[in-house]
Short mmCIF file of C-alpha atoms and ligand atoms in Angstrom, two decimals:
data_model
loop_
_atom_site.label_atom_id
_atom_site.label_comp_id
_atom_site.label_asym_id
_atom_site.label_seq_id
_atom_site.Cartn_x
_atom_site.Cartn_y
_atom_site.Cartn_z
CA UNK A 21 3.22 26.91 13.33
CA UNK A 22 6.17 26.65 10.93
CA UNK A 23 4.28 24.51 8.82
CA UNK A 24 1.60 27.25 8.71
CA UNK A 25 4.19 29.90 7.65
CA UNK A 26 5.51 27.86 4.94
CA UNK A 27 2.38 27.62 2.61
CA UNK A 28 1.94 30.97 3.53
CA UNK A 29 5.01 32.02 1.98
CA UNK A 30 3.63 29.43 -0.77
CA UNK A 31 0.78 31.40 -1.60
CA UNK A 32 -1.85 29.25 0.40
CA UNK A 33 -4.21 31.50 2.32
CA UNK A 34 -5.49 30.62 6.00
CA UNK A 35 -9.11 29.83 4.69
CA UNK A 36 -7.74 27.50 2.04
CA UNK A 37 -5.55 25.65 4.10
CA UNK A 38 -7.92 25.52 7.15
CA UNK A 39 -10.81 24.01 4.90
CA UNK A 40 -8.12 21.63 3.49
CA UNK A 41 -7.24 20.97 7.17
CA UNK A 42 -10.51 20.09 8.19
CA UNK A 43 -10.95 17.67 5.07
CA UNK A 44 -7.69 15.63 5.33
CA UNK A 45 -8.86 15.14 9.29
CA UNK A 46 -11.69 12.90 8.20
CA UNK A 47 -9.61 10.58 6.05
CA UNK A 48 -7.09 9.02 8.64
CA UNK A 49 -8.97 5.84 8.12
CA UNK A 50 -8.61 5.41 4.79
CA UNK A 51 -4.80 7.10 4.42
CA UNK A 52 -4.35 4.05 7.61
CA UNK A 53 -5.78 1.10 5.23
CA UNK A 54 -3.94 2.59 2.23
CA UNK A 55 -0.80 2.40 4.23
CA UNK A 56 -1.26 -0.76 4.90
CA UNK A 57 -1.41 -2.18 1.09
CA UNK A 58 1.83 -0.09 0.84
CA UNK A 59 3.30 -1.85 3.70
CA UNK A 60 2.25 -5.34 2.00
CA UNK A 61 3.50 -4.45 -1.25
CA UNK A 62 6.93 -3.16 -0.17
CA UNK A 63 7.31 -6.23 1.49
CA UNK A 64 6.73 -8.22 -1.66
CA UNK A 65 8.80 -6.13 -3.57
CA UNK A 66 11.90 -6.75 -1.28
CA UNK A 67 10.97 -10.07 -0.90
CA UNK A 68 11.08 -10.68 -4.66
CA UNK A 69 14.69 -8.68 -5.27
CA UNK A 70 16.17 -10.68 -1.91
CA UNK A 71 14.94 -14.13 -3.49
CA UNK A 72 16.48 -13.23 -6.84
CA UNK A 73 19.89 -12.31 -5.15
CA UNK A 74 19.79 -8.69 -6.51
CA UNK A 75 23.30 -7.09 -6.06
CA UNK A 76 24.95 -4.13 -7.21
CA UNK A 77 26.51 -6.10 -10.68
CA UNK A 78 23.26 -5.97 -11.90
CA UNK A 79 23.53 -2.15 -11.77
CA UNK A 80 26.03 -1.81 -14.45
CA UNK A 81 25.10 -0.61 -17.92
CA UNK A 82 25.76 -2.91 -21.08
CA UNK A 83 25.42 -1.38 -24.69
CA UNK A 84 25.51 -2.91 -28.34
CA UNK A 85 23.53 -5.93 -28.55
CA UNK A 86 22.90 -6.54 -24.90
CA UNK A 87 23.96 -10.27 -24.54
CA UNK A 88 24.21 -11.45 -21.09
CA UNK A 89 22.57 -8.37 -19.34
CA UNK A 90 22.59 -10.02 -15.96
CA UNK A 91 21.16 -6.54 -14.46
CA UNK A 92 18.17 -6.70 -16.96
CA UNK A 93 18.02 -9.98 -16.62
CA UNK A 94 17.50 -10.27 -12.55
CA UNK A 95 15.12 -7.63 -12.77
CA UNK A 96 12.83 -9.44 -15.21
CA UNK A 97 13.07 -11.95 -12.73
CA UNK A 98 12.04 -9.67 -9.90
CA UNK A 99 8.69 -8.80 -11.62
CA UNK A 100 7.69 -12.44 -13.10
CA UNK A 101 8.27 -12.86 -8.49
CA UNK A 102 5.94 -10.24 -8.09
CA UNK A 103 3.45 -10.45 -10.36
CA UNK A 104 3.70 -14.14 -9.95
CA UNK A 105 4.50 -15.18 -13.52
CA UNK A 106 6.63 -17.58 -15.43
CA UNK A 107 8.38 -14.93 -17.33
CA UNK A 108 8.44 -10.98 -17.48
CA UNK A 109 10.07 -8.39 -20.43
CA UNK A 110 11.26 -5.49 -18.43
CA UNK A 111 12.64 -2.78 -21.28
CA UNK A 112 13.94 0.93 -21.84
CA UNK A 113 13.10 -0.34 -24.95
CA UNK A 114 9.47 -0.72 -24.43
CA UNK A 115 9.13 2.93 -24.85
CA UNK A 116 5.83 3.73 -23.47
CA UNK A 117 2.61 1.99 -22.18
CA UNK A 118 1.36 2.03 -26.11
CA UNK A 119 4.30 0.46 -27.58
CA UNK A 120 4.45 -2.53 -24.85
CA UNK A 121 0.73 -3.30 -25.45
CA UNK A 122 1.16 -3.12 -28.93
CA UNK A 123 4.65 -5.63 -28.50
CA UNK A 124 1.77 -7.91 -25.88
CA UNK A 125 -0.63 -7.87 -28.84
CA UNK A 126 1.24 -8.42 -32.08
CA UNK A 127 3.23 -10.85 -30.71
CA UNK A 128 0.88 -13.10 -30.03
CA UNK A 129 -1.58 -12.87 -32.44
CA UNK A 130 -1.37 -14.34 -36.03
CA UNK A 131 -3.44 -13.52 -39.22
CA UNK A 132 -6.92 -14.99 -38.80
CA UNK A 133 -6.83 -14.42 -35.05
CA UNK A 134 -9.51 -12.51 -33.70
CA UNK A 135 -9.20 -9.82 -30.98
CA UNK A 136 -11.92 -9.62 -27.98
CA UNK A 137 -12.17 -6.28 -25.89
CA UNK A 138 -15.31 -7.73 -23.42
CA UNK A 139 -15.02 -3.93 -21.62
CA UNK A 140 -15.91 -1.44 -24.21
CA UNK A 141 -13.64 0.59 -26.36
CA UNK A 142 -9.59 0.51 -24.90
CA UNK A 143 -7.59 3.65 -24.56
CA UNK A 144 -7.31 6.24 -27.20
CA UNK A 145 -4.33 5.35 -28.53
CA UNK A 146 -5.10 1.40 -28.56
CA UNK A 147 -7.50 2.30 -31.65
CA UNK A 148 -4.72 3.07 -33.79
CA UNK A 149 -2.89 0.01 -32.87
CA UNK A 150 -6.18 -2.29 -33.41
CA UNK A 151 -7.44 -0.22 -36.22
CA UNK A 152 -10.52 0.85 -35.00
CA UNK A 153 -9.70 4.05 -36.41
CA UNK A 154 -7.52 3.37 -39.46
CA UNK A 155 -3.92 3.38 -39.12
CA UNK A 156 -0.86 2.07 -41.19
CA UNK A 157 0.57 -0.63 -39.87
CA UNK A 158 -2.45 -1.96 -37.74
CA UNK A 159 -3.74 -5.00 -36.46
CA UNK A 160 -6.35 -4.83 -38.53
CA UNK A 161 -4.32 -4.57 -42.14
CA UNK A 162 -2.27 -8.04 -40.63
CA UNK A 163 -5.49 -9.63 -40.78
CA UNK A 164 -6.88 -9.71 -36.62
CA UNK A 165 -10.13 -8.28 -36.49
CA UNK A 166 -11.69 -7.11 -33.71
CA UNK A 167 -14.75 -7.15 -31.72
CA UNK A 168 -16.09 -5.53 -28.73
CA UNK A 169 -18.95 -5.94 -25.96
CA UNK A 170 -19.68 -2.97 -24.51
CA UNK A 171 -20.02 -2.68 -20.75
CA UNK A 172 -23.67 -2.76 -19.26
CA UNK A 173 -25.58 0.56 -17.64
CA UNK A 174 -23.48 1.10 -14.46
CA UNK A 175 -19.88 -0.61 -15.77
CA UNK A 176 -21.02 -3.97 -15.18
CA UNK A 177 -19.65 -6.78 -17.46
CA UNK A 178 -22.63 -7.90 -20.29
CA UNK A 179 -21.89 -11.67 -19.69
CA UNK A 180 -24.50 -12.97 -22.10
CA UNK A 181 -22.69 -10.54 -25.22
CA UNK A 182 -19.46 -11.73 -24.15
CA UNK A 183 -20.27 -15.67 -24.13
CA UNK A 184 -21.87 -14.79 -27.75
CA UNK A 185 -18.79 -12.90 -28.59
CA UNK A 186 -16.34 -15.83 -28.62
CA UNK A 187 -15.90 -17.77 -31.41
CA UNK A 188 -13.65 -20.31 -33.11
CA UNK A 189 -11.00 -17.28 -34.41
CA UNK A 190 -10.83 -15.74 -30.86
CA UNK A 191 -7.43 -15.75 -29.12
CA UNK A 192 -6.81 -13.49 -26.96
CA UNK A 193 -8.91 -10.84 -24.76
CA UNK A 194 -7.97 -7.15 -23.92
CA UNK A 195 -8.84 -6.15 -20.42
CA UNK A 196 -8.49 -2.79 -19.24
CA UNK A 197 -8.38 -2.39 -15.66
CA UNK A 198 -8.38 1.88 -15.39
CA UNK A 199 -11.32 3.60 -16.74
CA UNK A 200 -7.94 5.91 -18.71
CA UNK A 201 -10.17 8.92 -19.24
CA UNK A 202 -13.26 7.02 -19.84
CA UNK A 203 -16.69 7.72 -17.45
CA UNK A 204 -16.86 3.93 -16.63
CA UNK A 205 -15.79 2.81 -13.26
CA UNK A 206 -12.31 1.46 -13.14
CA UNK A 207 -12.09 -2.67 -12.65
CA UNK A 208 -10.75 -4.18 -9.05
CA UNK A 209 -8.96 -7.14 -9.75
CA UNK A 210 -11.08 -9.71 -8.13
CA UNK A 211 -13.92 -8.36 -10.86
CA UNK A 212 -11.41 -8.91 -13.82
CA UNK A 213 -10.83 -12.09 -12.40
CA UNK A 214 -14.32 -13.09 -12.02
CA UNK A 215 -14.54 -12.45 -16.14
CA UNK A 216 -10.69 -14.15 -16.67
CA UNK A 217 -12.91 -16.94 -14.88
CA UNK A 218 -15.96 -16.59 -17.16
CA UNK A 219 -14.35 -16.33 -20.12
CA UNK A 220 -11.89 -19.07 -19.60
CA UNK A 221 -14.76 -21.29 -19.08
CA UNK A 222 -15.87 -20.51 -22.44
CA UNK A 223 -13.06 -20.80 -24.23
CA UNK A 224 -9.93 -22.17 -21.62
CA UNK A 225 -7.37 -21.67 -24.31
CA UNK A 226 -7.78 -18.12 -24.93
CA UNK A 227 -5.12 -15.36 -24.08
CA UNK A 228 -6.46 -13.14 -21.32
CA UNK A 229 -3.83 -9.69 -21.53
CA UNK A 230 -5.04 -6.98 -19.10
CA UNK A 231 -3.46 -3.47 -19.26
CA UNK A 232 -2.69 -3.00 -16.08
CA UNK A 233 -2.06 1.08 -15.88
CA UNK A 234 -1.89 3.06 -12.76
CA UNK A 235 -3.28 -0.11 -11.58
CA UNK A 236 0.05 -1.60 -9.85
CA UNK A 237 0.39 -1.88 -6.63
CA UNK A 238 -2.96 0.04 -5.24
CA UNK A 239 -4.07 -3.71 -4.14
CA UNK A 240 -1.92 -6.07 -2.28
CA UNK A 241 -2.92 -8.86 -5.79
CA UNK A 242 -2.40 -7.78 -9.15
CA UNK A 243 -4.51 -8.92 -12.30
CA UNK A 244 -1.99 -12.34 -12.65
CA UNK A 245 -3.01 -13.63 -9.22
CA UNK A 246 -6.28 -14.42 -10.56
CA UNK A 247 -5.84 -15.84 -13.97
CA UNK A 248 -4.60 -13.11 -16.76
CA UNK A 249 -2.09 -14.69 -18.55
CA UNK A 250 -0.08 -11.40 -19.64
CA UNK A 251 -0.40 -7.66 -17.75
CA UNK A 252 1.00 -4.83 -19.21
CA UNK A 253 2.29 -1.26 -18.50
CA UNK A 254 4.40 1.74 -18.27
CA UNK A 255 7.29 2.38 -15.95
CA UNK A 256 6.30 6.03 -16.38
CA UNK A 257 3.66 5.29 -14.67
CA UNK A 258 3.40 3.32 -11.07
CA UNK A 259 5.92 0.60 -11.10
CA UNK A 260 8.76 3.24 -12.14
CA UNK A 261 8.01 4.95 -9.05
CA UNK A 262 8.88 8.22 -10.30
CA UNK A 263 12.53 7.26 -11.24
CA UNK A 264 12.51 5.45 -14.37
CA UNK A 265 12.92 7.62 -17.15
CA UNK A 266 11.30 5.50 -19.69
CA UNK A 267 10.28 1.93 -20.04
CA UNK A 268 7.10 -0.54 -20.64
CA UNK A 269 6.93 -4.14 -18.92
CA UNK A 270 4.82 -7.29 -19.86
CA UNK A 271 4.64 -9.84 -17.51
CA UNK A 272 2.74 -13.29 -17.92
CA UNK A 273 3.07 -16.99 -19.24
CA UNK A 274 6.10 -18.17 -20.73
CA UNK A 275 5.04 -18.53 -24.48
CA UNK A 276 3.28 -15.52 -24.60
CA UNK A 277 6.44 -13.78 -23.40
CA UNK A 278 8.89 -15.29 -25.81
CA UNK A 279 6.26 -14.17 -28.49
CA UNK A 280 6.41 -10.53 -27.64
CA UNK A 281 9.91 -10.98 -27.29
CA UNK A 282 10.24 -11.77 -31.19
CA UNK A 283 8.04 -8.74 -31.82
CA UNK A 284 10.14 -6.66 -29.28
CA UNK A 285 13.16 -7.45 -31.14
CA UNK A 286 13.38 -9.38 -33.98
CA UNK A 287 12.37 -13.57 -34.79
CA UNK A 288 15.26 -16.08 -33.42
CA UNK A 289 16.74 -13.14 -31.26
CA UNK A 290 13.99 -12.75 -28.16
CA UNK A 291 14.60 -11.61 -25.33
CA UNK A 292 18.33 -12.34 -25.65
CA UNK A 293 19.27 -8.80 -26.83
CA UNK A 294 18.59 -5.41 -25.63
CA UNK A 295 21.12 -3.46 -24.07
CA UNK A 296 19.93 -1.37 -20.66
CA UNK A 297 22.59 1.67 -21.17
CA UNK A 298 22.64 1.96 -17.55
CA UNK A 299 19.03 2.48 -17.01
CA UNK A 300 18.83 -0.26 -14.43
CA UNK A 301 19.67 1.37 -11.07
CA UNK A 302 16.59 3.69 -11.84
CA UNK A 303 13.86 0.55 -12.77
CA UNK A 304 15.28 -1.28 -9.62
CA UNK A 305 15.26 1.78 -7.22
CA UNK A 306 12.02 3.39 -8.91
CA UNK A 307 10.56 -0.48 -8.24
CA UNK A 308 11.68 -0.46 -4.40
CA UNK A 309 9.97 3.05 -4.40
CA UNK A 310 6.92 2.22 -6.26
CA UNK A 311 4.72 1.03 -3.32
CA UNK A 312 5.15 4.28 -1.23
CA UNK A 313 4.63 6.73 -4.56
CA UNK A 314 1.46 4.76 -5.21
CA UNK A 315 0.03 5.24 -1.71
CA UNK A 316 1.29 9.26 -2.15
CA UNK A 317 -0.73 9.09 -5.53
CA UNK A 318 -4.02 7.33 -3.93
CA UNK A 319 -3.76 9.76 -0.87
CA UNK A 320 -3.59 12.51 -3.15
CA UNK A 321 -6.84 11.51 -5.43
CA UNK A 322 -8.67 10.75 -2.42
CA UNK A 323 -8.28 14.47 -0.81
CA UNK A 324 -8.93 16.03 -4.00
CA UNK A 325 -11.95 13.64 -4.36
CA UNK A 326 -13.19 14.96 -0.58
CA UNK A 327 -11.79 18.61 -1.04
CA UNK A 328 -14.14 19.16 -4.39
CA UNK A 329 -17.25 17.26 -3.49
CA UNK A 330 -17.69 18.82 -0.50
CA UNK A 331 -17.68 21.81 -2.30
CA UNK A 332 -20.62 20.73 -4.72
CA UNK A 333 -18.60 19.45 -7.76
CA UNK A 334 -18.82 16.42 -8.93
CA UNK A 335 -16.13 13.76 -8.41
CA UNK A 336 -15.57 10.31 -9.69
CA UNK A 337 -14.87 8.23 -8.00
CA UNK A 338 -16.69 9.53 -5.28
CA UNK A 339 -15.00 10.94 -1.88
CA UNK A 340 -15.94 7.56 0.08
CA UNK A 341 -15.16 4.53 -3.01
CA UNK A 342 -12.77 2.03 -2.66
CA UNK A 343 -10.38 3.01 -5.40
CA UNK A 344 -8.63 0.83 -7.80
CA UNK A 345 -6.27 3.05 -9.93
CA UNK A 346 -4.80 6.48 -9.14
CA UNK A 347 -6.62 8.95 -11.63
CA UNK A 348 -9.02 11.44 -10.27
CA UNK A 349 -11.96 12.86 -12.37
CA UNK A 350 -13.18 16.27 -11.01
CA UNK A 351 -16.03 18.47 -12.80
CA UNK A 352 -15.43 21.69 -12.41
CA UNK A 353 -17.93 23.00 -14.63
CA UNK A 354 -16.53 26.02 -16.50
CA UNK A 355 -13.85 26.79 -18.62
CA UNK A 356 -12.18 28.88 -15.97
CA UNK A 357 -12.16 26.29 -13.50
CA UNK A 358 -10.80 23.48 -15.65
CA UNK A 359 -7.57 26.29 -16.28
CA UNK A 360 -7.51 27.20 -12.95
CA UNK A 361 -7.32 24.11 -11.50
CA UNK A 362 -4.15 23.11 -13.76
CA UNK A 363 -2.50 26.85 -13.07
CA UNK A 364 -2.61 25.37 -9.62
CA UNK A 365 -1.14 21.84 -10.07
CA UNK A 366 1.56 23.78 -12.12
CA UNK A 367 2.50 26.22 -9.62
CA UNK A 368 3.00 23.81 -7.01
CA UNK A 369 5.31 21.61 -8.99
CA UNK A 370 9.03 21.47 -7.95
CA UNK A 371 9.94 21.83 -11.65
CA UNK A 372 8.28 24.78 -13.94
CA UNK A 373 6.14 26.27 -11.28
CA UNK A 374 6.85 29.68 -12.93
CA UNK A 375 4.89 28.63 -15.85
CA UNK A 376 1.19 29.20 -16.61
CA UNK A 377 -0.12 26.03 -18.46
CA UNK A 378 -2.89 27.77 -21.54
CA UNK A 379 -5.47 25.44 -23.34
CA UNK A 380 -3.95 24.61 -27.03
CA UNK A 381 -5.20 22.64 -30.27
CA UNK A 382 -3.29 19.60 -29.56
CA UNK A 383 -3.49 17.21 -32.43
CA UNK A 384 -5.94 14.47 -32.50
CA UNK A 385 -8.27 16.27 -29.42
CA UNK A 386 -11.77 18.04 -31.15
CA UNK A 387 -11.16 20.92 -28.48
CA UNK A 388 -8.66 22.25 -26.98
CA UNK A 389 -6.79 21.09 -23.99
CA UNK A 390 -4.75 22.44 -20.95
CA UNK A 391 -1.82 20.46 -19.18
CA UNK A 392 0.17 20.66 -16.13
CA UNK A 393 2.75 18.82 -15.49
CA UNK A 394 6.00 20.27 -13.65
CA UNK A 395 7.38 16.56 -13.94
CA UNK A 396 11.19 15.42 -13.98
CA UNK A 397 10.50 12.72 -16.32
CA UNK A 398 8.53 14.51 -19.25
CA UNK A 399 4.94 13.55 -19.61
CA UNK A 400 4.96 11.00 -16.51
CA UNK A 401 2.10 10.86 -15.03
CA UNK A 402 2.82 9.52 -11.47
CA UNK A 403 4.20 12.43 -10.77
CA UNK A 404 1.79 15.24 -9.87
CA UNK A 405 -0.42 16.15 -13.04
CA UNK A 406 -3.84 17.27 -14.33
CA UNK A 407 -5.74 17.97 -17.72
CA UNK A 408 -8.78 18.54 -18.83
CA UNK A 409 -10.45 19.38 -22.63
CA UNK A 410 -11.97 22.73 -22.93
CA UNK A 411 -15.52 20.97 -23.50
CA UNK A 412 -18.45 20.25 -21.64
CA UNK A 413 -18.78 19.00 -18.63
CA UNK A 414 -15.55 21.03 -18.30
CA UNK A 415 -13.77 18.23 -16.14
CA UNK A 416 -10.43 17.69 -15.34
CA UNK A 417 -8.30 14.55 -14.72
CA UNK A 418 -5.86 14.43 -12.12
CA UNK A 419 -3.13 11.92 -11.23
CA UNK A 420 -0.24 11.07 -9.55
CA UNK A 421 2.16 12.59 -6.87
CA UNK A 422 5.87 11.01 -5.77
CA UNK A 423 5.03 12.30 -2.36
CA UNK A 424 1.69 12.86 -0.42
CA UNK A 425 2.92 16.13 0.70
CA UNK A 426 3.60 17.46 -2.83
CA UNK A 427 -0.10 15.83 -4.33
CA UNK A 428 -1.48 17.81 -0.89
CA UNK A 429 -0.34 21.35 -1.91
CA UNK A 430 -1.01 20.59 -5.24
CA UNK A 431 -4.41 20.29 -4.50
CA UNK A 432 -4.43 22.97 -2.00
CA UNK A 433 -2.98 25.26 -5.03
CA UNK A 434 -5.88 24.93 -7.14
CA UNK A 435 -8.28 25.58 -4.70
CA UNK A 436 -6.53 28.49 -4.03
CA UNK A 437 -6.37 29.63 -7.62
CA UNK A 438 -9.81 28.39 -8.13
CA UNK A 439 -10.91 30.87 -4.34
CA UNK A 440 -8.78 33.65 -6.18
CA UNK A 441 -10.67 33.97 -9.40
CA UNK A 442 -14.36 33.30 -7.55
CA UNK A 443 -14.74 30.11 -8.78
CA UNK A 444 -15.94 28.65 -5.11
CA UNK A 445 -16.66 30.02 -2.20
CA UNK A 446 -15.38 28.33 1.26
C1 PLP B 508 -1.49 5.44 -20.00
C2 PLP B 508 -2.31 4.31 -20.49
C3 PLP B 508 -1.94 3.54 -21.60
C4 PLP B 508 -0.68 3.78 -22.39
O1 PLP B 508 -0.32 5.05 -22.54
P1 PLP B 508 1.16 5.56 -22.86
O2 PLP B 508 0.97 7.02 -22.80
O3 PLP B 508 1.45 5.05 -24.23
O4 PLP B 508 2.10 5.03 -21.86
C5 PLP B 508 -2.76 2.50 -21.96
N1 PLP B 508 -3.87 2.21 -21.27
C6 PLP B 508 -4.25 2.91 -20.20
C7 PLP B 508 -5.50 2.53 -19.45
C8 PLP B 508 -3.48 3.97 -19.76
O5 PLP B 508 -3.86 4.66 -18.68
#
């Protein structure tokens, strides 16, 4: 067969790709149900740019202050229809997922204010921004402390440390939906609304933000369907769809909105300002995209969830879990592995596949760390990519893919890399 000849001429071997055959025959269920979200959500999205009259005007750039941005202004208006919120802030100037939580946060919280996390410790780089690890310019030196109630044995919320958690100073909660590169299981939505629901009937006034990273769009509801009153994430991530070169959105309530607007830019100006300098075609496009790329992704974790377990290494989540984000934790159990695996992911990338990804001392990592990525928007990560720390249990992380096909020979490339050095045996 052509196709046959092709990752031949790729560097896949026949046992490789006939193992990886035989694997991706036994998920046609599950690729069938994932297409089917994808269907659902594409639907929404056009639904949501045809009610909101989207039209080529909006695809012009503005510069200098921004005022009148009808492009940026329609496309807020898009995601408040899709996420199903009063209001959205949809920015180039958001600059990453960090900075737009940290905009969601600060702009809505006041001195005195108290911070709840009821899902154990956020993302790495959150604790800088909170000040659980001390930082200039933190929450914590504007006066919002923090508390946290750590999840119970097996990821389940600790409802009874959470009700004893709230207090008079509490105003807004932190919900992270992805377990990030944490060993807890990663939140469907109808759990984080079960706690929205919880906690509201605690406290109803309370802000409930969830970060919503590489959550968007792998269910047909997203976390504002069942109570948050903010989500939050990167468009270098899944609602970019591969094409927007930077960008953070926060979507939820009116007034908490027009908060992190005065945050975003400055008090009195809002969400007035901001100039798109032509980035809109991409955030539209990469938007009408995003539903597709996310199945890709999900299609893509799944087969390297089934190609590595049945090969005795342990995966989370497992081969057969419902999934509700796109990473992909897989233990390969040496140091070798862990840099064989990511030679892989690199050499099937359409951009820097000639490279050979080493482990280095990045800063603020205790070991050292290998990276692929052979991305067109630097350090995305829904396109195809993969690290892992040179530590015990020697496991990487995998995520993302624009296309199925590319997150398949990705895959296929580090088991063949991995079959080369005599890390597994098929
Ligand atoms: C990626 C991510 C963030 C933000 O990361 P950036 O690299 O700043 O975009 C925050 N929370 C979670 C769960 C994430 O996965």
């Amino acid at each position: 067969m052509k196709t046959d000849a092709i990752y031949k001429e790729l560097g896949i071997s026949d046992q490789v790709l006939d193992y990886c055959r035989k694997v991706e025959k036994g998920l046609e269920d599950r690729f069938a149900r994932i297409d089917e979200t994808a269907e659902y959500n594409q639907m929404k999205v056009i639904k949501a740019m045809q009610e909101n009259r989207v039209s080529d005007v909006h695809f012009a750039a503005t510069t200098g202050y921004g005022y009148n941005d009808l492009g940026r202004d329609t496309l807020e208006k898009v995601y408040a229809s899709i996420f199903h919120t009063e209001e959205a802030l949809v920015r180039p100037n958001l600059i990453s997922g960090t900075h737009a939580l940290h905009v969601a946060l600060s702009g809505n919280l006041r001195p005195g204010d108290e911070l709840l996390s009821p899902v154990g410790k956020p993302y790495d780089t959150l604790e800088e921004v909170i000040g659980i690890r001390e930082s200039a310019g933190s929450l914590k030196e504007y006066g919002v402390s923090y508390r946290q109630v750590d999840l119970l044995p097996g990821g389940k919320f600790d409802y009874q440390g959470i009700a004893a958690a709230i207090n008079n100073r509490t105003k807004l909660v932190t919900i992270q939906r992805s377990k990030g590169y944490d060993t807890r299981p990663t939140f469907s939505v109808e759990q984080i609304g079960e706690l929205i629901s919880f906690i509201k009937s605690i406290k109803p006034e309370v802000i409930c933000m969830v970060d919503n990273c590489y959550g968007e769009f792998v269910e047909t509801i997203e976390p504002t369907d069942v109570g948050a009153d903010m989500a939050v994430g990167s468009l270098i991530k899944n609602p970019g769809g591969g094409l927007a070169p930077i960008g953070g959105y926060i979507v939820g309530k009116r007034e908490c909105i027009e908060q992190a607007s005065y945050r975003l830019s400055a008090p009195g100006l809002g969400r007035e300002v901001g100039a798109s300098l032509g980035l809109n075609t991409a955030f539209y496009q990469g938007l009408f995209l995003s539903p597709t790329v996310v199945a890709g992704a999900l299609k893509g974790a799944i087969f390297a969830a089934n190609v590595y377990e049945k090969l005795g290494f342990a995966v989370v989540p497992d081969g057969k879990e419902e999934r509700y984000d796109i990473i992909q934790a897989i233990t390969l159990g040496s140091p070798e592995g862990v840099i064989a695996f990511c030679q892989g992911i690199q050499a099937a990338a359409p951009v820097d596949s000639y490279v050979s990804p080493e482990p280095w001392d990045m800063p603020g990592y205790d070991a050292p760390v290998i990276m692929a990525a052979g991305a067109f928007v630097q350090g995305s990560s829904i396109e195809l990519s993969a690290d892992g720390p040179i530590k015990p249990p020697y496991a990487v992380y995998f995520q993302g893919g624009l296309t199925w096909y590319h997150a398949k020979l990705g895959i296929m490339m580090s088991l063949q890399k991995l079959a080369e050095k005599n890390l597994v045996t098929l």
